[in-house]
Amino acid sequence: MPDLFEVILTPAFAFSVFAVSLGGIVRGFSGSGSGLIMIPLMSLVYWPPQALTMAILIGVVGAIQLIPQTIRYVQWRHVLPMTASAAIAIPIGTALLFIVDPEITRRSIGGLVLLSSIVLLSGWTYQGPRNPITSTAAGAVAGFMNGFAGAGSVIPTLYFVASQERAIFLRANIFTVVTLFIIITAIALAFRGTVNAESVTIAAALLAPYGVAIWIGSRLFHRSTDRAYRLAVLWLLAAIGAFVAVV
């Protein structure tokens, strides 16, 4: 395993601390979105598949902090079919990650996030059915996006936030789906060989700032109202989408 000091005493690692801190605050507050921040930023200083791998590894461990706060509010009738279809789509997206130019992928998904957020901020809400079929379809699209660019949180976030459920349920559903996506993606990346000693070392060194940031984001969530939560998540996604599209 690489020497820890060789890993952390670099400009790339210092920049990554900023990326995971920002991503952790978002994750703690909204239940998702950390990958949309960490992966594009870390891709500026690391090979994109490696950046995705490290963000996934950090996300798996960091998710443990929020499980006690969210597990009892999860609506499994939506979460399970979404995760099942994502489990099929994620390996397909991961395979394409090593073929298609990651910069094109990031810009395309950034545009999608921005457009979707603008639509919801305009006042539009999804009035169609919310059943196993719609959840399965959303999971398939989200799974592909997660395996391809680590952006699978966009679809479940928009799918759930557009509902009329209380924020406590929305956050729990989003957090659980995204966490399961992360675990499945980590397995797919392991088969691709990107979960190596260097990636594990860097990810382990970034866990401390990520954990502190999650705690801060979680405290911010408990101080917000349902309306404030919805608006904050949507404006946040819009900002992230604009950034990813132009970075």
PDB file of C-alpha atoms in Angstrom:
ATOM      1  CA  MET A   1       0.000   0.000   0.000  1.00  0.00           C
ATOM      2  CA  PRO A   2       1.344   3.480  -0.859  1.00  0.00           C
ATOM      3  CA  ASP A   3       2.891   5.554   1.941  1.00  0.00           C
ATOM      4  CA  LEU A   4       0.239   7.785   3.544  1.00  0.00           C
ATOM      5  CA  PHE A   5       2.434  10.899   3.511  1.00  0.00           C
ATOM      6  CA  GLU A   6       3.196  10.433  -0.179  1.00  0.00           C
ATOM      7  CA  VAL A   7      -0.554  10.525  -0.780  1.00  0.00           C
ATOM      8  CA  ILE A   8      -1.573  13.492   1.372  1.00  0.00           C
ATOM      9  CA  LEU A   9       1.371  15.827   0.759  1.00  0.00           C
ATOM     10  CA  THR A  10       0.249  16.696  -2.765  1.00  0.00           C
ATOM     11  CA  PRO A  11      -1.765  19.550  -4.323  1.00  0.00           C
ATOM     12  CA  ALA A  12      -4.186  16.952  -5.721  1.00  0.00           C
ATOM     13  CA  PHE A  13      -5.021  15.671  -2.242  1.00  0.00           C
ATOM     14  CA  ALA A  14      -5.412  19.188  -0.817  1.00  0.00           C
ATOM     15  CA  PHE A  15      -7.873  20.012  -3.601  1.00  0.00           C
ATOM     16  CA  SER A  16      -9.703  16.738  -2.914  1.00  0.00           C
ATOM     17  CA  VAL A  17     -10.179  17.699   0.748  1.00  0.00           C
ATOM     18  CA  PHE A  18     -12.097  20.762  -0.454  1.00  0.00           C
ATOM     19  CA  ALA A  19     -14.141  18.614  -2.867  1.00  0.00           C
ATOM     20  CA  VAL A  20     -15.150  15.983  -0.301  1.00  0.00           C
ATOM     21  CA  SER A  21     -15.899  18.620   2.346  1.00  0.00           C
ATOM     22  CA  LEU A  22     -18.333  20.369   0.026  1.00  0.00           C
ATOM     23  CA  GLY A  23     -19.776  17.026  -1.051  1.00  0.00           C
ATOM     24  CA  GLY A  24     -20.165  15.869   2.545  1.00  0.00           C
ATOM     25  CA  ILE A  25     -22.168  18.935   3.544  1.00  0.00           C
ATOM     26  CA  VAL A  26     -24.486  18.339   0.591  1.00  0.00           C
ATOM     27  CA  ARG A  27     -24.811  14.636   1.442  1.00  0.00           C
ATOM     28  CA  GLY A  28     -25.608  15.329   5.096  1.00  0.00           C
ATOM     29  CA  PHE A  29     -28.193  17.966   4.235  1.00  0.00           C
ATOM     30  CA  SER A  30     -30.001  16.498   1.241  1.00  0.00           C
ATOM     31  CA  GLY A  31     -29.198  12.767   1.447  1.00  0.00           C
ATOM     32  CA  SER A  32     -27.545  12.819  -1.985  1.00  0.00           C
ATOM     33  CA  GLY A  33     -25.547  14.950  -4.391  1.00  0.00           C
ATOM     34  CA  SER A  34     -22.067  14.420  -2.964  1.00  0.00           C
ATOM     35  CA  GLY A  35     -20.928  12.469  -6.016  1.00  0.00           C
ATOM     36  CA  LEU A  36     -22.114  15.221  -8.344  1.00  0.00           C
ATOM     37  CA  ILE A  37     -19.706  17.556  -6.585  1.00  0.00           C
ATOM     38  CA  MET A  38     -16.803  15.277  -5.692  1.00  0.00           C
ATOM     39  CA  ILE A  39     -16.421  13.377  -8.957  1.00  0.00           C
ATOM     40  CA  PRO A  40     -16.201  16.339 -11.383  1.00  0.00           C
ATOM     41  CA  LEU A  41     -13.869  18.209  -9.032  1.00  0.00           C
ATOM     42  CA  MET A  42     -11.630  15.240  -8.278  1.00  0.00           C
ATOM     43  CA  SER A  43     -11.550  14.384 -11.981  1.00  0.00           C
ATOM     44  CA  LEU A  44      -9.641  17.619 -12.488  1.00  0.00           C
ATOM     45  CA  VAL A  45      -6.688  16.210 -10.518  1.00  0.00           C
ATOM     46  CA  TYR A  46      -7.114  12.425 -10.863  1.00  0.00           C
ATOM     47  CA  TRP A  47      -7.925  10.023 -13.714  1.00  0.00           C
ATOM     48  CA  PRO A  48     -11.775  10.115 -13.971  1.00  0.00           C
ATOM     49  CA  PRO A  49     -12.337   6.367 -13.319  1.00  0.00           C
ATOM     50  CA  GLN A  50     -10.067   6.691 -10.274  1.00  0.00           C
ATOM     51  CA  ALA A  51     -11.956   9.787  -9.094  1.00  0.00           C
ATOM     52  CA  LEU A  52     -15.240   7.898  -9.419  1.00  0.00           C
ATOM     53  CA  THR A  53     -13.796   4.946  -7.507  1.00  0.00           C
ATOM     54  CA  MET A  54     -12.535   7.089  -4.626  1.00  0.00           C
ATOM     55  CA  ALA A  55     -15.809   9.019  -4.396  1.00  0.00           C
ATOM     56  CA  ILE A  56     -17.731   5.724  -4.300  1.00  0.00           C
ATOM     57  CA  LEU A  57     -15.488   4.280  -1.567  1.00  0.00           C
ATOM     58  CA  ILE A  58     -15.830   7.443   0.515  1.00  0.00           C
ATOM     59  CA  GLY A  59     -19.589   7.396   0.016  1.00  0.00           C
ATOM     60  CA  VAL A  60     -19.942   3.788   1.196  1.00  0.00           C
ATOM     61  CA  VAL A  61     -18.213   4.475   4.506  1.00  0.00           C
ATOM     62  CA  GLY A  62     -19.706   7.934   4.979  1.00  0.00           C
ATOM     63  CA  ALA A  63     -23.237   6.607   4.565  1.00  0.00           C
ATOM     64  CA  ILE A  64     -22.981   4.760   7.879  1.00  0.00           C
ATOM     65  CA  GLN A  65     -23.331   8.072   9.737  1.00  0.00           C
ATOM     66  CA  LEU A  66     -26.810   8.754   8.379  1.00  0.00           C
ATOM     67  CA  ILE A  67     -28.356   5.276   8.618  1.00  0.00           C
ATOM     68  CA  PRO A  68     -29.707   5.701  12.193  1.00  0.00           C
ATOM     69  CA  GLN A  69     -31.352   9.003  11.225  1.00  0.00           C
ATOM     70  CA  THR A  70     -33.053   7.745   8.070  1.00  0.00           C
ATOM     71  CA  ILE A  71     -33.760   4.013   8.149  1.00  0.00           C
ATOM     72  CA  ARG A  72     -37.126   4.196   9.942  1.00  0.00           C
ATOM     73  CA  TYR A  73     -38.502   6.715   7.432  1.00  0.00           C
ATOM     74  CA  VAL A  74     -37.638   4.795   4.246  1.00  0.00           C
ATOM     75  CA  GLN A  75     -40.596   3.966   1.962  1.00  0.00           C
ATOM     76  CA  TRP A  76     -39.430   0.584   0.696  1.00  0.00           C
ATOM     77  CA  ARG A  77     -42.259   0.262  -1.852  1.00  0.00           C
ATOM     78  CA  HIS A  78     -40.427   2.892  -3.907  1.00  0.00           C
ATOM     79  CA  VAL A  79     -36.836   2.143  -2.928  1.00  0.00           C
ATOM     80  CA  LEU A  80     -36.702  -1.606  -3.620  1.00  0.00           C
ATOM     81  CA  PRO A  81     -37.906  -1.646  -7.270  1.00  0.00           C
ATOM     82  CA  MET A  82     -35.727   1.382  -8.041  1.00  0.00           C
ATOM     83  CA  THR A  83     -32.665  -0.367  -6.631  1.00  0.00           C
ATOM     84  CA  ALA A  84     -33.416  -3.681  -8.364  1.00  0.00           C
ATOM     85  CA  SER A  85     -33.454  -2.134 -11.833  1.00  0.00           C
ATOM     86  CA  ALA A  86     -30.399  -0.016 -11.022  1.00  0.00           C
ATOM     87  CA  ALA A  87     -28.456  -3.160 -10.136  1.00  0.00           C
ATOM     88  CA  ILE A  88     -28.839  -4.262 -13.768  1.00  0.00           C
ATOM     89  CA  ALA A  89     -28.107  -0.870 -15.318  1.00  0.00           C
ATOM     90  CA  ILE A  90     -25.093   0.144 -13.212  1.00  0.00           C
ATOM     91  CA  PRO A  91     -22.632  -2.415 -14.677  1.00  0.00           C
ATOM     92  CA  ILE A  92     -23.643  -1.314 -18.185  1.00  0.00           C
ATOM     93  CA  GLY A  93     -22.862   2.300 -17.359  1.00  0.00           C
ATOM     94  CA  THR A  94     -19.583   1.316 -15.705  1.00  0.00           C
ATOM     95  CA  ALA A  95     -18.500  -0.577 -18.830  1.00  0.00           C
ATOM     96  CA  LEU A  96     -19.136   2.504 -20.994  1.00  0.00           C
ATOM     97  CA  LEU A  97     -17.172   4.705 -18.576  1.00  0.00           C
ATOM     98  CA  PHE A  98     -13.975   3.173 -19.935  1.00  0.00           C
ATOM     99  CA  ILE A  99     -14.999   3.757 -23.562  1.00  0.00           C
ATOM    100  CA  VAL A 100     -16.661   7.201 -23.815  1.00  0.00           C
ATOM    101  CA  ASP A 101     -14.816  10.467 -23.141  1.00  0.00           C
ATOM    102  CA  PRO A 102     -15.586  11.338 -19.468  1.00  0.00           C
ATOM    103  CA  GLU A 103     -15.575  15.078 -20.229  1.00  0.00           C
ATOM    104  CA  ILE A 104     -18.460  14.649 -22.652  1.00  0.00           C
ATOM    105  CA  THR A 105     -20.289  12.605 -20.053  1.00  0.00           C
ATOM    106  CA  ARG A 106     -19.855  15.196 -17.287  1.00  0.00           C
ATOM    107  CA  ARG A 107     -21.036  18.060 -19.476  1.00  0.00           C
ATOM    108  CA  SER A 108     -24.083  16.151 -20.719  1.00  0.00           C
ATOM    109  CA  ILE A 109     -25.186  15.138 -17.241  1.00  0.00           C
ATOM    110  CA  GLY A 110     -24.531  18.655 -15.930  1.00  0.00           C
ATOM    111  CA  GLY A 111     -26.907  19.985 -18.555  1.00  0.00           C
ATOM    112  CA  LEU A 112     -29.513  17.388 -17.626  1.00  0.00           C
ATOM    113  CA  VAL A 113     -29.278  18.251 -13.924  1.00  0.00           C
ATOM    114  CA  LEU A 114     -29.571  21.970 -14.648  1.00  0.00           C
ATOM    115  CA  LEU A 115     -32.552  21.542 -16.964  1.00  0.00           C
ATOM    116  CA  SER A 116     -34.393  19.232 -14.560  1.00  0.00           C
ATOM    117  CA  SER A 117     -33.844  21.576 -11.639  1.00  0.00           C
ATOM    118  CA  ILE A 118     -35.109  24.586 -13.599  1.00  0.00           C
ATOM    119  CA  VAL A 119     -38.273  22.680 -14.535  1.00  0.00           C
ATOM    120  CA  LEU A 120     -39.039  21.859 -10.906  1.00  0.00           C
ATOM    121  CA  LEU A 121     -38.131  25.332  -9.656  1.00  0.00           C
ATOM    122  CA  SER A 122     -40.684  26.689 -12.128  1.00  0.00           C
ATOM    123  CA  GLY A 123     -43.365  24.998 -10.044  1.00  0.00           C
ATOM    124  CA  TRP A 124     -43.873  21.831 -12.079  1.00  0.00           C
ATOM    125  CA  THR A 125     -44.495  18.661 -10.088  1.00  0.00           C
ATOM    126  CA  TYR A 126     -44.847  15.088 -11.248  1.00  0.00           C
ATOM    127  CA  GLN A 127     -48.568  14.261 -11.211  1.00  0.00           C
ATOM    128  CA  GLY A 128     -48.290  10.783 -12.690  1.00  0.00           C
ATOM    129  CA  PRO A 129     -48.396   7.473 -10.836  1.00  0.00           C
ATOM    130  CA  ARG A 130     -45.810   6.471  -8.261  1.00  0.00           C
ATOM    131  CA  ASN A 131     -45.760   2.721  -8.314  1.00  0.00           C
ATOM    132  CA  PRO A 132     -43.314  -0.156  -8.831  1.00  0.00           C
ATOM    133  CA  ILE A 133     -43.313   0.418 -12.609  1.00  0.00           C
ATOM    134  CA  THR A 134     -42.372   4.100 -12.433  1.00  0.00           C
ATOM    135  CA  SER A 135     -39.871   3.424  -9.659  1.00  0.00           C
ATOM    136  CA  THR A 136     -38.287   0.632 -11.703  1.00  0.00           C
ATOM    137  CA  ALA A 137     -37.995   2.861 -14.782  1.00  0.00           C
ATOM    138  CA  ALA A 138     -36.458   5.678 -12.749  1.00  0.00           C
ATOM    139  CA  GLY A 139     -34.020   3.215 -11.179  1.00  0.00           C
ATOM    140  CA  ALA A 140     -32.854   1.901 -14.542  1.00  0.00           C
ATOM    141  CA  VAL A 141     -32.034   5.388 -15.838  1.00  0.00           C
ATOM    142  CA  ALA A 142     -30.444   6.417 -12.562  1.00  0.00           C
ATOM    143  CA  GLY A 143     -28.391   3.222 -12.361  1.00  0.00           C
ATOM    144  CA  PHE A 144     -26.941   3.740 -15.812  1.00  0.00           C
ATOM    145  CA  MET A 145     -26.038   7.343 -14.956  1.00  0.00           C
ATOM    146  CA  ASN A 146     -24.429   6.262 -11.700  1.00  0.00           C
ATOM    147  CA  GLY A 147     -22.271   3.617 -13.326  1.00  0.00           C
ATOM    148  CA  PHE A 148     -21.332   5.943 -16.177  1.00  0.00           C
ATOM    149  CA  ALA A 149     -20.519   9.149 -14.288  1.00  0.00           C
ATOM    150  CA  GLY A 150     -21.460   8.754 -10.627  1.00  0.00           C
ATOM    151  CA  ALA A 151     -24.528  10.931 -11.217  1.00  0.00           C
ATOM    152  CA  GLY A 152     -27.226   8.458 -10.279  1.00  0.00           C
ATOM    153  CA  SER A 153     -28.528  10.628  -7.458  1.00  0.00           C
ATOM    154  CA  VAL A 154     -30.111  13.092  -9.900  1.00  0.00           C
ATOM    155  CA  ILE A 155     -33.067  10.934 -10.954  1.00  0.00           C
ATOM    156  CA  PRO A 156     -34.155   9.700  -7.489  1.00  0.00           C
ATOM    157  CA  THR A 157     -33.717  13.206  -6.082  1.00  0.00           C
ATOM    158  CA  LEU A 158     -35.983  14.727  -8.727  1.00  0.00           C
ATOM    159  CA  TYR A 159     -38.380  11.768  -8.558  1.00  0.00           C
ATOM    160  CA  PHE A 160     -38.884  12.041  -4.801  1.00  0.00           C
ATOM    161  CA  VAL A 161     -38.593  15.809  -4.303  1.00  0.00           C
ATOM    162  CA  ALA A 162     -41.394  16.352  -6.830  1.00  0.00           C
ATOM    163  CA  SER A 163     -43.788  14.425  -4.577  1.00  0.00           C
ATOM    164  CA  GLN A 164     -45.843  15.901  -1.748  1.00  0.00           C
ATOM    165  CA  GLU A 165     -44.232  13.786   0.979  1.00  0.00           C
ATOM    166  CA  ARG A 166     -42.672  15.391   4.045  1.00  0.00           C
ATOM    167  CA  ALA A 167     -38.955  16.201   3.849  1.00  0.00           C
ATOM    168  CA  ILE A 168     -38.089  13.557   6.444  1.00  0.00           C
ATOM    169  CA  PHE A 169     -39.392  10.825   4.080  1.00  0.00           C
ATOM    170  CA  LEU A 170     -37.909  12.399   0.964  1.00  0.00           C
ATOM    171  CA  ARG A 171     -34.456  12.579   2.525  1.00  0.00           C
ATOM    172  CA  ALA A 172     -34.666   8.993   3.799  1.00  0.00           C
ATOM    173  CA  ASN A 173     -35.724   7.628   0.394  1.00  0.00           C
ATOM    174  CA  ILE A 174     -33.056   9.592  -1.477  1.00  0.00           C
ATOM    175  CA  PHE A 175     -30.336   8.659   0.993  1.00  0.00           C
ATOM    176  CA  THR A 176     -31.181   4.943   0.943  1.00  0.00           C
ATOM    177  CA  VAL A 177     -31.433   4.672  -2.841  1.00  0.00           C
ATOM    178  CA  VAL A 178     -28.208   6.587  -3.400  1.00  0.00           C
ATOM    179  CA  THR A 179     -26.385   4.517  -0.771  1.00  0.00           C
ATOM    180  CA  LEU A 180     -27.466   1.267  -2.406  1.00  0.00           C
ATOM    181  CA  PHE A 181     -26.420   2.662  -5.798  1.00  0.00           C
ATOM    182  CA  ILE A 182     -22.999   3.448  -4.340  1.00  0.00           C
ATOM    183  CA  ILE A 183     -22.528  -0.076  -2.996  1.00  0.00           C
ATOM    184  CA  ILE A 184     -23.520  -1.686  -6.297  1.00  0.00           C
ATOM    185  CA  THR A 185     -21.251   0.696  -8.242  1.00  0.00           C
ATOM    186  CA  ALA A 186     -18.338  -0.111  -5.918  1.00  0.00           C
ATOM    187  CA  ILE A 187     -18.763  -3.799  -6.703  1.00  0.00           C
ATOM    188  CA  ALA A 188     -18.890  -3.097 -10.447  1.00  0.00           C
ATOM    189  CA  LEU A 189     -15.734  -0.950 -10.244  1.00  0.00           C
ATOM    190  CA  ALA A 190     -13.945  -3.659  -8.255  1.00  0.00           C
ATOM    191  CA  PHE A 191     -14.435  -6.021 -11.173  1.00  0.00           C
ATOM    192  CA  ARG A 192     -12.927  -3.343 -13.434  1.00  0.00           C
ATOM    193  CA  GLY A 193      -9.762  -3.201 -11.337  1.00  0.00           C
ATOM    194  CA  THR A 194      -9.941   0.443 -10.230  1.00  0.00           C
ATOM    195  CA  VAL A 195     -10.332  -0.441  -6.547  1.00  0.00           C
ATOM    196  CA  ASN A 196      -6.585  -0.669  -5.977  1.00  0.00           C
ATOM    197  CA  ALA A 197      -4.162   0.175  -3.154  1.00  0.00           C
ATOM    198  CA  GLU A 198      -3.707   3.786  -4.205  1.00  0.00           C
ATOM    199  CA  SER A 199      -7.429   4.488  -4.507  1.00  0.00           C
ATOM    200  CA  VAL A 200      -8.155   2.871  -1.141  1.00  0.00           C
ATOM    201  CA  THR A 201      -5.354   4.850   0.579  1.00  0.00           C
ATOM    202  CA  ILE A 202      -6.511   8.198  -0.774  1.00  0.00           C
ATOM    203  CA  ALA A 203     -10.151   7.442   0.013  1.00  0.00           C
ATOM    204  CA  ALA A 204      -9.264   6.423   3.577  1.00  0.00           C
ATOM    205  CA  ALA A 205      -7.320   9.663   4.102  1.00  0.00           C
ATOM    206  CA  LEU A 206     -10.328  11.697   2.911  1.00  0.00           C
ATOM    207  CA  LEU A 207     -12.823  10.039   5.253  1.00  0.00           C
ATOM    208  CA  ALA A 208     -12.164  12.393   8.178  1.00  0.00           C
ATOM    209  CA  PRO A 209     -13.023  15.672   6.398  1.00  0.00           C
ATOM    210  CA  TYR A 210     -15.951  13.950   4.674  1.00  0.00           C
ATOM    211  CA  GLY A 211     -17.350  12.695   7.983  1.00  0.00           C
ATOM    212  CA  VAL A 212     -17.128  16.116   9.617  1.00  0.00           C
ATOM    213  CA  ALA A 213     -18.839  17.689   6.594  1.00  0.00           C
ATOM    214  CA  ILE A 214     -21.693  15.158   6.732  1.00  0.00           C
ATOM    215  CA  TRP A 215     -22.249  16.034  10.375  1.00  0.00           C
ATOM    216  CA  ILE A 216     -22.437  19.740   9.508  1.00  0.00           C
ATOM    217  CA  GLY A 217     -24.892  19.071   6.674  1.00  0.00           C
ATOM    218  CA  SER A 218     -27.056  16.914   8.929  1.00  0.00           C
ATOM    219  CA  ARG A 219     -27.282  19.692  11.524  1.00  0.00           C
ATOM    220  CA  LEU A 220     -28.318  22.134   8.807  1.00  0.00           C
ATOM    221  CA  PHE A 221     -31.088  19.765   7.671  1.00  0.00           C
ATOM    222  CA  HIS A 222     -32.656  19.582  11.133  1.00  0.00           C
ATOM    223  CA  ARG A 223     -32.868  23.380  11.209  1.00  0.00           C
ATOM    224  CA  SER A 224     -34.784  23.596   7.911  1.00  0.00           C
ATOM    225  CA  THR A 225     -38.492  23.407   7.071  1.00  0.00           C
ATOM    226  CA  ASP A 226     -40.092  21.133   4.442  1.00  0.00           C
ATOM    227  CA  ARG A 227     -40.381  24.034   1.966  1.00  0.00           C
ATOM    228  CA  ALA A 228     -36.844  25.219   2.672  1.00  0.00           C
ATOM    229  CA  TYR A 229     -35.578  21.677   2.159  1.00  0.00           C
ATOM    230  CA  ARG A 230     -37.228  21.336  -1.274  1.00  0.00           C
ATOM    231  CA  LEU A 231     -36.014  24.743  -2.455  1.00  0.00           C
ATOM    232  CA  ALA A 232     -32.496  24.207  -1.129  1.00  0.00           C
ATOM    233  CA  VAL A 233     -32.149  20.836  -2.845  1.00  0.00           C
ATOM    234  CA  LEU A 234     -33.438  22.145  -6.178  1.00  0.00           C
ATOM    235  CA  TRP A 235     -31.294  25.283  -6.164  1.00  0.00           C
ATOM    236  CA  LEU A 236     -28.330  23.180  -5.147  1.00  0.00           C
ATOM    237  CA  LEU A 237     -28.870  20.785  -8.039  1.00  0.00           C
ATOM    238  CA  ALA A 238     -29.227  23.725 -10.427  1.00  0.00           C
ATOM    239  CA  ALA A 239     -25.908  25.171  -9.259  1.00  0.00           C
ATOM    240  CA  ILE A 240     -24.195  21.782  -9.469  1.00  0.00           C
ATOM    241  CA  GLY A 241     -25.626  21.163 -12.928  1.00  0.00           C
ATOM    242  CA  ALA A 242     -24.388  24.515 -14.213  1.00  0.00           C
ATOM    243  CA  PHE A 243     -20.939  23.893 -12.767  1.00  0.00           C
ATOM    244  CA  VAL A 244     -20.615  20.359 -14.134  1.00  0.00           C
ATOM    245  CA  ALA A 245     -21.810  21.490 -17.574  1.00  0.00           C
ATOM    246  CA  VAL A 246     -19.124  24.142 -17.931  1.00  0.00           C
ATOM    247  CA  VAL A 247     -16.164  22.811 -15.890  1.00  0.00           C
TER     248      VAL A 247
END
